[in-house]
Short mmCIF file of C-alpha atoms in Angstrom, two decimals:
data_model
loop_
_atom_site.label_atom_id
_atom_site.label_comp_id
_atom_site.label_asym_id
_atom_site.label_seq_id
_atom_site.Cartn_x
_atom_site.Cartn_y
_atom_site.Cartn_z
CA UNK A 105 48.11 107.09 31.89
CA UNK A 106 47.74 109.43 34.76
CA UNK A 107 47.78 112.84 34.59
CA UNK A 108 48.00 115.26 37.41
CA UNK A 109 45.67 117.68 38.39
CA UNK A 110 46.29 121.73 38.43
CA UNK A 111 44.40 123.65 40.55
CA UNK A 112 43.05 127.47 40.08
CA UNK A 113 46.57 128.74 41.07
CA UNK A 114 48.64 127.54 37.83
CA UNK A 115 50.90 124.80 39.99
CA UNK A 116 50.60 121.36 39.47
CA UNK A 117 50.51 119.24 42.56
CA UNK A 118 52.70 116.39 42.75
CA UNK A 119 55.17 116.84 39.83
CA UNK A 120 59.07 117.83 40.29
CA UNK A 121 59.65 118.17 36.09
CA UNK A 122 59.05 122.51 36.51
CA UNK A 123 61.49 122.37 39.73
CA UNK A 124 64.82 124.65 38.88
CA UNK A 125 67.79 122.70 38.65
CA UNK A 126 69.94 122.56 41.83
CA UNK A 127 73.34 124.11 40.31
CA UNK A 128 72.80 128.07 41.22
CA UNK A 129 75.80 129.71 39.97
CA UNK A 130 74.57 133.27 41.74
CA UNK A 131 74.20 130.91 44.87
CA UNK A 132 78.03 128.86 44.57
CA UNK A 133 79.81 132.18 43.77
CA UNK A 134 78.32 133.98 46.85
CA UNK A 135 79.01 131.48 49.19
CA UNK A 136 82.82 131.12 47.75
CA UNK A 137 82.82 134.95 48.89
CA UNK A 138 81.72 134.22 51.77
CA UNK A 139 84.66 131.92 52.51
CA UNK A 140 87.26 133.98 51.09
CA UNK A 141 88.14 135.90 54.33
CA UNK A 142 88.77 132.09 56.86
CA UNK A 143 90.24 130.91 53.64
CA UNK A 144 93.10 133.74 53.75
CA UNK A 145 93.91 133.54 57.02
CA UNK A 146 94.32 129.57 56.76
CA UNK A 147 96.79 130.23 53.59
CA UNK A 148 98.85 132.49 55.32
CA UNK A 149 99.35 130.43 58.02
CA UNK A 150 100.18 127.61 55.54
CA UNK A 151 102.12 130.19 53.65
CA UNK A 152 103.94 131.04 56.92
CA UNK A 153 104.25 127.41 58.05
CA UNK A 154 105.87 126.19 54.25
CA UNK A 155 108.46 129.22 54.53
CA UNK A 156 109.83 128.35 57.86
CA UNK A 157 110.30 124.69 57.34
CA UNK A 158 111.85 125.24 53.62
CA UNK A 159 114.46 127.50 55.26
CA UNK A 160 115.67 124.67 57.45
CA UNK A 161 116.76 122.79 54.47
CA UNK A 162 120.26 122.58 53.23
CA UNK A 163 121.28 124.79 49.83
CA UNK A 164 120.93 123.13 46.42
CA UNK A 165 122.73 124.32 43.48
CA UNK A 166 121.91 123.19 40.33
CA UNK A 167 123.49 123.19 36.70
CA UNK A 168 121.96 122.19 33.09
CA UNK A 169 124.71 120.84 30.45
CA UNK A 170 123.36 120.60 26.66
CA UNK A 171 125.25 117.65 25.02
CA UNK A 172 125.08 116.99 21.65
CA UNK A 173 124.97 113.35 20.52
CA UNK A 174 126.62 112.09 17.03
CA UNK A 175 128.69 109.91 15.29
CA UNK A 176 132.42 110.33 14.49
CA UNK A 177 131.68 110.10 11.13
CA UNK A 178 128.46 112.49 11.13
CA UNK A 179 126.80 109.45 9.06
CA UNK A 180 122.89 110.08 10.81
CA UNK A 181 121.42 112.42 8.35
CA UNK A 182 117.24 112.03 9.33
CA UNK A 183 116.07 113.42 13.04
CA UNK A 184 114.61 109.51 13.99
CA UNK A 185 117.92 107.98 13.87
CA UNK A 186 119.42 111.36 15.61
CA UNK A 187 117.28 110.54 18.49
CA UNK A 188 117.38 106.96 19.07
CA UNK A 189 121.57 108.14 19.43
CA UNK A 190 120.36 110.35 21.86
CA UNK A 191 118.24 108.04 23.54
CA UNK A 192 120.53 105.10 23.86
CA UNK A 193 123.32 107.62 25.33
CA UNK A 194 121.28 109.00 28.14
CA UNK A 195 120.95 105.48 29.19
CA UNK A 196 125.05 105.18 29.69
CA UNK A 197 123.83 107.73 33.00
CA UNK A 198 121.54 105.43 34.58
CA UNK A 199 123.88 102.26 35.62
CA UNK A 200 125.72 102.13 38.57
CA UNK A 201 129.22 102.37 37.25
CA UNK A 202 128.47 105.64 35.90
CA UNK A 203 127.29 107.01 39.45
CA UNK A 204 130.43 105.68 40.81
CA UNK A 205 132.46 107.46 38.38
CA UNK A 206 130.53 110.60 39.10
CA UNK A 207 130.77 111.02 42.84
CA UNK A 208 134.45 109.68 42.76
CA UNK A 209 134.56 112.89 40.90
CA UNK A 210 132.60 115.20 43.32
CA UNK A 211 132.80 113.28 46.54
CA UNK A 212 129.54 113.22 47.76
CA UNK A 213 126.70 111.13 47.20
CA UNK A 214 125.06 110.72 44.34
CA UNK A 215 121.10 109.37 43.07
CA UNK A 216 119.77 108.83 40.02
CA UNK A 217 116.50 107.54 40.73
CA UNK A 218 113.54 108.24 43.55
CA UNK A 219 112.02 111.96 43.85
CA UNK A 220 115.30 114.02 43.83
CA UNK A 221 117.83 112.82 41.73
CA UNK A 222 121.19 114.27 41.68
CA UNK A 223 121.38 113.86 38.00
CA UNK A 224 118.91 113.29 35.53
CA UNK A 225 119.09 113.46 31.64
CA UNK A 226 116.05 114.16 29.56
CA UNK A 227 115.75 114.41 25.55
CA UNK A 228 115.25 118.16 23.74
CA UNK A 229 113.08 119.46 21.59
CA UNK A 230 116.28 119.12 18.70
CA UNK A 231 117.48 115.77 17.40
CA UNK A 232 120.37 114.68 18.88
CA UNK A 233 120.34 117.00 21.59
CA UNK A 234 120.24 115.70 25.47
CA UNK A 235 120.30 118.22 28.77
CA UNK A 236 121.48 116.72 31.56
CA UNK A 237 120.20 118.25 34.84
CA UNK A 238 122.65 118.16 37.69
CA UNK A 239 121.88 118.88 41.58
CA UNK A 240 124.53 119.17 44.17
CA UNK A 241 124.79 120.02 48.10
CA UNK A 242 128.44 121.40 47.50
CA UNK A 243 128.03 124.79 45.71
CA UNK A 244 127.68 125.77 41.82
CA UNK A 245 131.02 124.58 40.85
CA UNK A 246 130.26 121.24 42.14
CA UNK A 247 126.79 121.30 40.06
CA UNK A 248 128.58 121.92 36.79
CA UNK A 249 131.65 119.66 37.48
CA UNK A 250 128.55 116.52 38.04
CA UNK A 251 127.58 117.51 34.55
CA UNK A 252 131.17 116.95 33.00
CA UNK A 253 131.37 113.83 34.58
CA UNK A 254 127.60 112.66 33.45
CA UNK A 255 128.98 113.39 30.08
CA UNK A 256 132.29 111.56 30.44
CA UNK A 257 130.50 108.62 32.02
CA UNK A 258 128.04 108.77 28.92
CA UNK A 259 131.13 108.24 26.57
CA UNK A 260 133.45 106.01 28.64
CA UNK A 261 130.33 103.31 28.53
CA UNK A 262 129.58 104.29 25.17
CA UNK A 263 133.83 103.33 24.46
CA UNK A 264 132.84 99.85 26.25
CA UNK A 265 129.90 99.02 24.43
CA UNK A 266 131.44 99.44 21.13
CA UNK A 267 134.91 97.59 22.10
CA UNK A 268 132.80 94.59 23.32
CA UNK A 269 130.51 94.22 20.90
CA UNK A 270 133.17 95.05 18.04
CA UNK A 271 135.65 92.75 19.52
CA UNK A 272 135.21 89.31 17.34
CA UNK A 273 134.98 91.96 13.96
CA UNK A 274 138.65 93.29 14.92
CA UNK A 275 139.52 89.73 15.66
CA UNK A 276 138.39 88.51 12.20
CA UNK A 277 139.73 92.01 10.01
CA UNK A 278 142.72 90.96 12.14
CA UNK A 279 143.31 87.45 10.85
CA UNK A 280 142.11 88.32 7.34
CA UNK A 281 144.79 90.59 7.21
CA UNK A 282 147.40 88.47 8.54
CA UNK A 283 146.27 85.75 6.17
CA UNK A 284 146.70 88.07 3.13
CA UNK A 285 149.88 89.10 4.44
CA UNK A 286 151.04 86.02 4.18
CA UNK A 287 150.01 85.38 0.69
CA UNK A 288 152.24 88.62 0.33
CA UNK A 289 155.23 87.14 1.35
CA UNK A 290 154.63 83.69 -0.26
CA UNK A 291 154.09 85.57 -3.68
CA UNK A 292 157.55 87.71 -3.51
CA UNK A 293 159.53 84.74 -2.22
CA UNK A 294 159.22 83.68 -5.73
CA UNK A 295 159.46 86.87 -6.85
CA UNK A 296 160.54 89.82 -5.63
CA UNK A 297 158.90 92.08 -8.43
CA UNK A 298 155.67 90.39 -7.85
CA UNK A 299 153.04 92.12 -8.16
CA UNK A 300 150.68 92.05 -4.45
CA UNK A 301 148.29 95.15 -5.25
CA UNK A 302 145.63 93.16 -5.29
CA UNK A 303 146.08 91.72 -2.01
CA UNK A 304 147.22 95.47 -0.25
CA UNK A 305 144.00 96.19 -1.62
CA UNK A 306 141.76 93.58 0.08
CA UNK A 307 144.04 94.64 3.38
CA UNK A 308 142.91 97.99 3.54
CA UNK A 309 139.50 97.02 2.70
CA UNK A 310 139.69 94.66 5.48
CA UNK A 311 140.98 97.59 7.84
CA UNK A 312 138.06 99.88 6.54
CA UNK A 313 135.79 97.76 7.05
CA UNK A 314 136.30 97.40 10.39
CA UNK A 315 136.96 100.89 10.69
CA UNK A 316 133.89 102.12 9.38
CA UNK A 317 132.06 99.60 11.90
CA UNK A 318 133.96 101.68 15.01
CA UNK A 319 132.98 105.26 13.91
CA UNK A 320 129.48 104.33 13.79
CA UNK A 321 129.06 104.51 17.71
CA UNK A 322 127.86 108.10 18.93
CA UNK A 323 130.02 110.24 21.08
CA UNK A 324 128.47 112.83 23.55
CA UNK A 325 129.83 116.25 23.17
CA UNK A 326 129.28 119.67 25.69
CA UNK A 327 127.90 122.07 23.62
CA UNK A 328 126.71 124.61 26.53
CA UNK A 329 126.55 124.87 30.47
CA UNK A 330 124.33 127.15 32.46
CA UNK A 331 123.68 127.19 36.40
CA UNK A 332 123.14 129.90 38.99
CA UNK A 333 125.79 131.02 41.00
CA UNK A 334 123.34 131.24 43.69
CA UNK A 335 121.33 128.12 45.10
CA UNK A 336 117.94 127.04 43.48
CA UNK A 337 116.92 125.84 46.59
CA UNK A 338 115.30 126.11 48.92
CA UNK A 339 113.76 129.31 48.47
CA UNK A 340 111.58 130.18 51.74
CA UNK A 341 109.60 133.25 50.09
CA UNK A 342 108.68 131.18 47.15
CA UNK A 343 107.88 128.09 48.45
CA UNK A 344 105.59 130.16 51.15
CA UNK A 345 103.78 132.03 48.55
CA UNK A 346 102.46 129.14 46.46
CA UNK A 347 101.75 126.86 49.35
CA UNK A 348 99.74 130.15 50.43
CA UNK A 349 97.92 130.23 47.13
CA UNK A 350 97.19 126.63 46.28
CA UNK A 351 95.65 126.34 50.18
CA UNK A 352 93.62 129.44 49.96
CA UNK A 353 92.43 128.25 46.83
CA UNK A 354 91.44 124.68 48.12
CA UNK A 355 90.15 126.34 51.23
CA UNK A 356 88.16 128.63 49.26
CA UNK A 357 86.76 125.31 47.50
CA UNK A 358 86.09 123.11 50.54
CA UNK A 359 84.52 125.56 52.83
CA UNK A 360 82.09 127.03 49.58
CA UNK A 361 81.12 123.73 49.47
CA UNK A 362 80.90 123.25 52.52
CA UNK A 363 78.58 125.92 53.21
CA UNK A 364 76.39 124.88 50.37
CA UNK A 365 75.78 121.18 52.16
CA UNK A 366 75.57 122.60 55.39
CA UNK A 367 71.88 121.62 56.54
CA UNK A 368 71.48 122.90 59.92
CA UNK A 369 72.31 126.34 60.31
CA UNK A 370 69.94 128.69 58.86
CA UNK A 371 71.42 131.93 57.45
CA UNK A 372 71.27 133.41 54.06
CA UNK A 373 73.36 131.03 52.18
CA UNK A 374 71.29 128.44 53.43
CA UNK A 375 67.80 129.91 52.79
CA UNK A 376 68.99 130.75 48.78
CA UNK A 377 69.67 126.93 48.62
CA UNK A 378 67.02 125.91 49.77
CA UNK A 379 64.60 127.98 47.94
CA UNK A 380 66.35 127.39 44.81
CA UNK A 381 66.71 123.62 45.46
CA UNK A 382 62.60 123.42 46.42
CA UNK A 383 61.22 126.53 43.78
CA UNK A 384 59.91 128.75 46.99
CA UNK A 385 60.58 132.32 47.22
CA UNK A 386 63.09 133.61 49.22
CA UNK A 387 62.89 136.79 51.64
CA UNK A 388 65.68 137.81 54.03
CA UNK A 389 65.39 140.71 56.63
CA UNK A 390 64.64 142.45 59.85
CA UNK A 391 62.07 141.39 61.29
CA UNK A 392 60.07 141.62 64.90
CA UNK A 393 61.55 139.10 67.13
CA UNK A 394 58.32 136.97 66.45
CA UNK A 395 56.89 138.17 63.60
CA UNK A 396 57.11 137.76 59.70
CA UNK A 397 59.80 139.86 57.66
CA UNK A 398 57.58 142.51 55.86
CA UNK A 399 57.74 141.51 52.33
CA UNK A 400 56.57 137.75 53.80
CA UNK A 401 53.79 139.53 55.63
CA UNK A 402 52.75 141.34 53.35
CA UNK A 403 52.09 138.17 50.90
CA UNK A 404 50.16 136.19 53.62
CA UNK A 405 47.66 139.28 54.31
CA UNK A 406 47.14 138.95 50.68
CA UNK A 407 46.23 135.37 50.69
CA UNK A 408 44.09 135.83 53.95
CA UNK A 409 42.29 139.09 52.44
CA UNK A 410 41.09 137.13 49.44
CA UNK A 411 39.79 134.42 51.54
CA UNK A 412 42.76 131.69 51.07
CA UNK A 413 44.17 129.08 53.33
CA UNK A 414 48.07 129.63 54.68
CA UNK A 415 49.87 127.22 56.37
CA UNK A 416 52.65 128.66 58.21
CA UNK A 417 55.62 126.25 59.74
CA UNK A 418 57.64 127.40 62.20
CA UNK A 419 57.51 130.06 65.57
CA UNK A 420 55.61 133.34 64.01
CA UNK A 421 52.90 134.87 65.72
CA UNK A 422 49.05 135.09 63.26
CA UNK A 423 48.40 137.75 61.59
CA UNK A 424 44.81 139.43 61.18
CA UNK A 425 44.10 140.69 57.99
CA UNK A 426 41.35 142.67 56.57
CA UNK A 427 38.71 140.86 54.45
CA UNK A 428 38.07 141.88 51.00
CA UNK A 429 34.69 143.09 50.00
CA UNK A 430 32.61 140.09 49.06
CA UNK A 431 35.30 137.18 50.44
CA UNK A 432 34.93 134.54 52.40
CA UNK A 433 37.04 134.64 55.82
CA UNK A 434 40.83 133.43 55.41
CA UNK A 435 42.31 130.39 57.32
CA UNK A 436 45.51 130.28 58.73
CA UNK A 437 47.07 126.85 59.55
CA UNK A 438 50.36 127.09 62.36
CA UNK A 439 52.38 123.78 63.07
CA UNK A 440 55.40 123.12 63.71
CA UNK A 441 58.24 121.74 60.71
CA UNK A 442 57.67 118.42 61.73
CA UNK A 443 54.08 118.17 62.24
CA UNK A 444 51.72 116.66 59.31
CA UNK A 445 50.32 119.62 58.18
CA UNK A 446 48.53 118.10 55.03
CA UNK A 447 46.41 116.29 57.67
CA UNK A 448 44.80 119.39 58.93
CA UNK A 449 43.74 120.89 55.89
CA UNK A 450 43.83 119.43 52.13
CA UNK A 451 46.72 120.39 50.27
CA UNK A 452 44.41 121.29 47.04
CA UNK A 453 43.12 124.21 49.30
CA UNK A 454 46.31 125.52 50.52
CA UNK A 455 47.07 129.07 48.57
CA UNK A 456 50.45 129.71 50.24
CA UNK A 457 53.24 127.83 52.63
CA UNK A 458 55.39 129.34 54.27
CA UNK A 459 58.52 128.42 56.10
CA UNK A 460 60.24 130.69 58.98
CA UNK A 461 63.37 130.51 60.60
CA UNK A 462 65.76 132.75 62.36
CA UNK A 463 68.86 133.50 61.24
CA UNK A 464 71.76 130.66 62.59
CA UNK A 465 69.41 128.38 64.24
CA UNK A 466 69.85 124.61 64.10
CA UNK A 467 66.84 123.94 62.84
CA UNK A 468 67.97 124.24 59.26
CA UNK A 469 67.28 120.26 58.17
CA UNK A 470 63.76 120.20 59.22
CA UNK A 471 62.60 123.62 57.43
CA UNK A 472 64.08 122.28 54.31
CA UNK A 473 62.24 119.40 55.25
CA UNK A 474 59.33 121.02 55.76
CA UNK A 475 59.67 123.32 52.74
CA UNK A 476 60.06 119.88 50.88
CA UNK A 477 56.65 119.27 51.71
CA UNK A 478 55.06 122.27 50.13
CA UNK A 479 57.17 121.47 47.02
CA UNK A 480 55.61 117.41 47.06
CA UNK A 481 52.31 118.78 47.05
CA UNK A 482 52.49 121.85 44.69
CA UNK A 483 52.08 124.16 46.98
CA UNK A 484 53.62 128.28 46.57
CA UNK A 485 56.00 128.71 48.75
CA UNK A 486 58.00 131.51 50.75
CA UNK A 487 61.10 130.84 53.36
CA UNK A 488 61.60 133.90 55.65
CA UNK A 489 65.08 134.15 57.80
CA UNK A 490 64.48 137.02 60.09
CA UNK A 491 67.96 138.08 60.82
CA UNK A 492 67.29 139.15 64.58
CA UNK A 493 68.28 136.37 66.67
CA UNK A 494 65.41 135.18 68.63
CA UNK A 495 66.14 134.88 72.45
CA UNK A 496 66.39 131.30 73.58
#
């Protein structure tokens, strides 16, 4: 196996493993800040925007009716059979007879399906216990009279079910009965003082039977009714201030990240990115129109002092530094961010790179491109933004 070579400066040319990784959570919050301001203008125009159209909408009063759901004979004693009464009730609301019923009641039109419904009934928390939501055009009283009828509907069906499906029982109790009523009269033709207990016994239990089979079915009962007396919607000053806040938060979101892919323009953002993304130092500020910033500089004298090699990319006039005692002359290396610089001079001699941009140019991608280079190689490296625009 392979292993790369390190040279006197402690870097190791041609390996990525010691690179930082690319998330910079310093970097991401900063440039979030930075779009905070354009993001709170576009919200409040949203904000603005959602307010005036919600206000063109017509009112919408709404009412909430808890129903209780049991059985005549209060026979359900554990909460799973309590809610499968519930259950089987709330879907008496849902056919089309029953929404007939109800706006016969109201007169106006009335859904129970799609994204608005004007009546919708959903299970609580308690066994047994159903709310059914109601949503009219026509004012409050209209809300809670929808309500009523959802709950009259609920039972009317319920009524149906149970005479249809009990309908051959009655029939059958009904014949039973008659026949033992005539074994009643055929016994006390022969005698009047016959005794027929036994058969007014079998009667009732014929009549109880069927009986007992009729208050099983659940009946829905109001047990409370609440609704505003003003209308739940629309509300314009609501509806304004979260569409506001979920689009400055998005816009917040996009234009962070945004910022944080944005290649081209160099600025500060930008340079902190890049430096982080390629392990090169970073140094921001005022600078001469064509010179380094002072802290960058500073470094290359350093370099060129001790008798190193720098290879600066980008539009920066040389600088002369002063030789230390006893070193060999320093070489600087200018090019431009696109031109082969390793071709010039070995890369195993290079001391320092350095990239240099001005603040807001376009020529973002191809100093991160170059700075990429530096990075390939092993090479230190600085990016410099000099934040005085240079004159085109």
């Amino acid at each position: 196996m392979e292993t790369a070579s390190t040279d006197g400066r402690g870097t190791q040319a041609g390996t990525r493993g010691d690179r930082p990784p690319v998330l910079d959570l310093g970097l991401v919050i900063s440039s979030l800040a930075r779009s905070l301001p354009a993001a709170i203008v576009i919200g409040l125009v949203v904000g603005v925007l959602a307010g005036i159209i919600a206000s063109t909408f017509r009112d919408e009063y709404t009412a909430t009716t808890t129903v209780n759901v049991a059985t005549p004979g209060r026979e359900e004693r554990d909460a799973a059979t309590m809610e499968a009464l519930a259950a089987g009730m709330s879907e008496y609301v849902t056919d089309e007879r029953a929404r007939f019923y109800i706006e016969e009641g109201v007169g106006e039109p009335v859904t129970l399906y799609g994204l608005r419904p004007s009546v919708t009934v959903t299970t609580s928390k308690i066994p047994g216990l159903l709310e059914v939501n109601t949503r009219s055009q026509s004012g409050p009283l209209n809300a809670a009279k929808m309500g009523d009828l959802a709950v009259e509907a609920m039972n009317l069906r319920s009524v149906e079910a149970r005479e249809q499906i009990l309908e051959p029982v009655s029939e059958a109790a009904q014949k039973e009965v008659d026949r033992l009523n005539e074994q009643i009269d055929a016994r006390r033709r022969l005698d009047r003082q016959a005794d027929t207990s036994d058969l007014l016994a079998l009667i009732y239990e014929a009549r109880a039977g069927a009986e007992q089979l009729r208050t099983a079915y659940p009946v829905a009962t109001i047990v409370a009714q609440s609704g505003g007396t003003g209308p739940s919607w629309p509300k314009p000053f609501q509806t304004g201030l979260v569409a506001g806040l979920a689009t400055t938060a998005l816009a917040v979101l996009v234009l962070g990240l945004a910022r944080l892919r944005r290649g081209r323009r160099t600025d500060s953002i930008w340079a902190r990115s890049a430096g982080h993304r390629h392990s090169a130092t970073v140094d921001i500020d005022q600078s001469s129109r064509t010179g380094f910033p002072p802290l960058t500089e500073a470094a290359v004298t350093a370099v060129l002092s001790a008798g190193g090699t720098v290879v600066v990319l980008g539009d920066v006039d040389p600088v002369e530094a002063p030789r230390a005692s006893g070193a060999q002359e320093g070489r600087s290396v200018g090019a431009s961010f696109d031109d082969p610089w390793w071709r010039e001079v070995p890369a195993t001699d290079v001391d320092l790179g350095i990239v240099v941009v001005d603040n807001r140019s376009a020529d973002g991608k191809a100093a991160e491109a170059a700075l990429a280079s530096f990075a390939e190689v092993g090479v230190p490296a600085r990016v410099a933004v000099r934040l005085q625009e240079t004159v085109k």
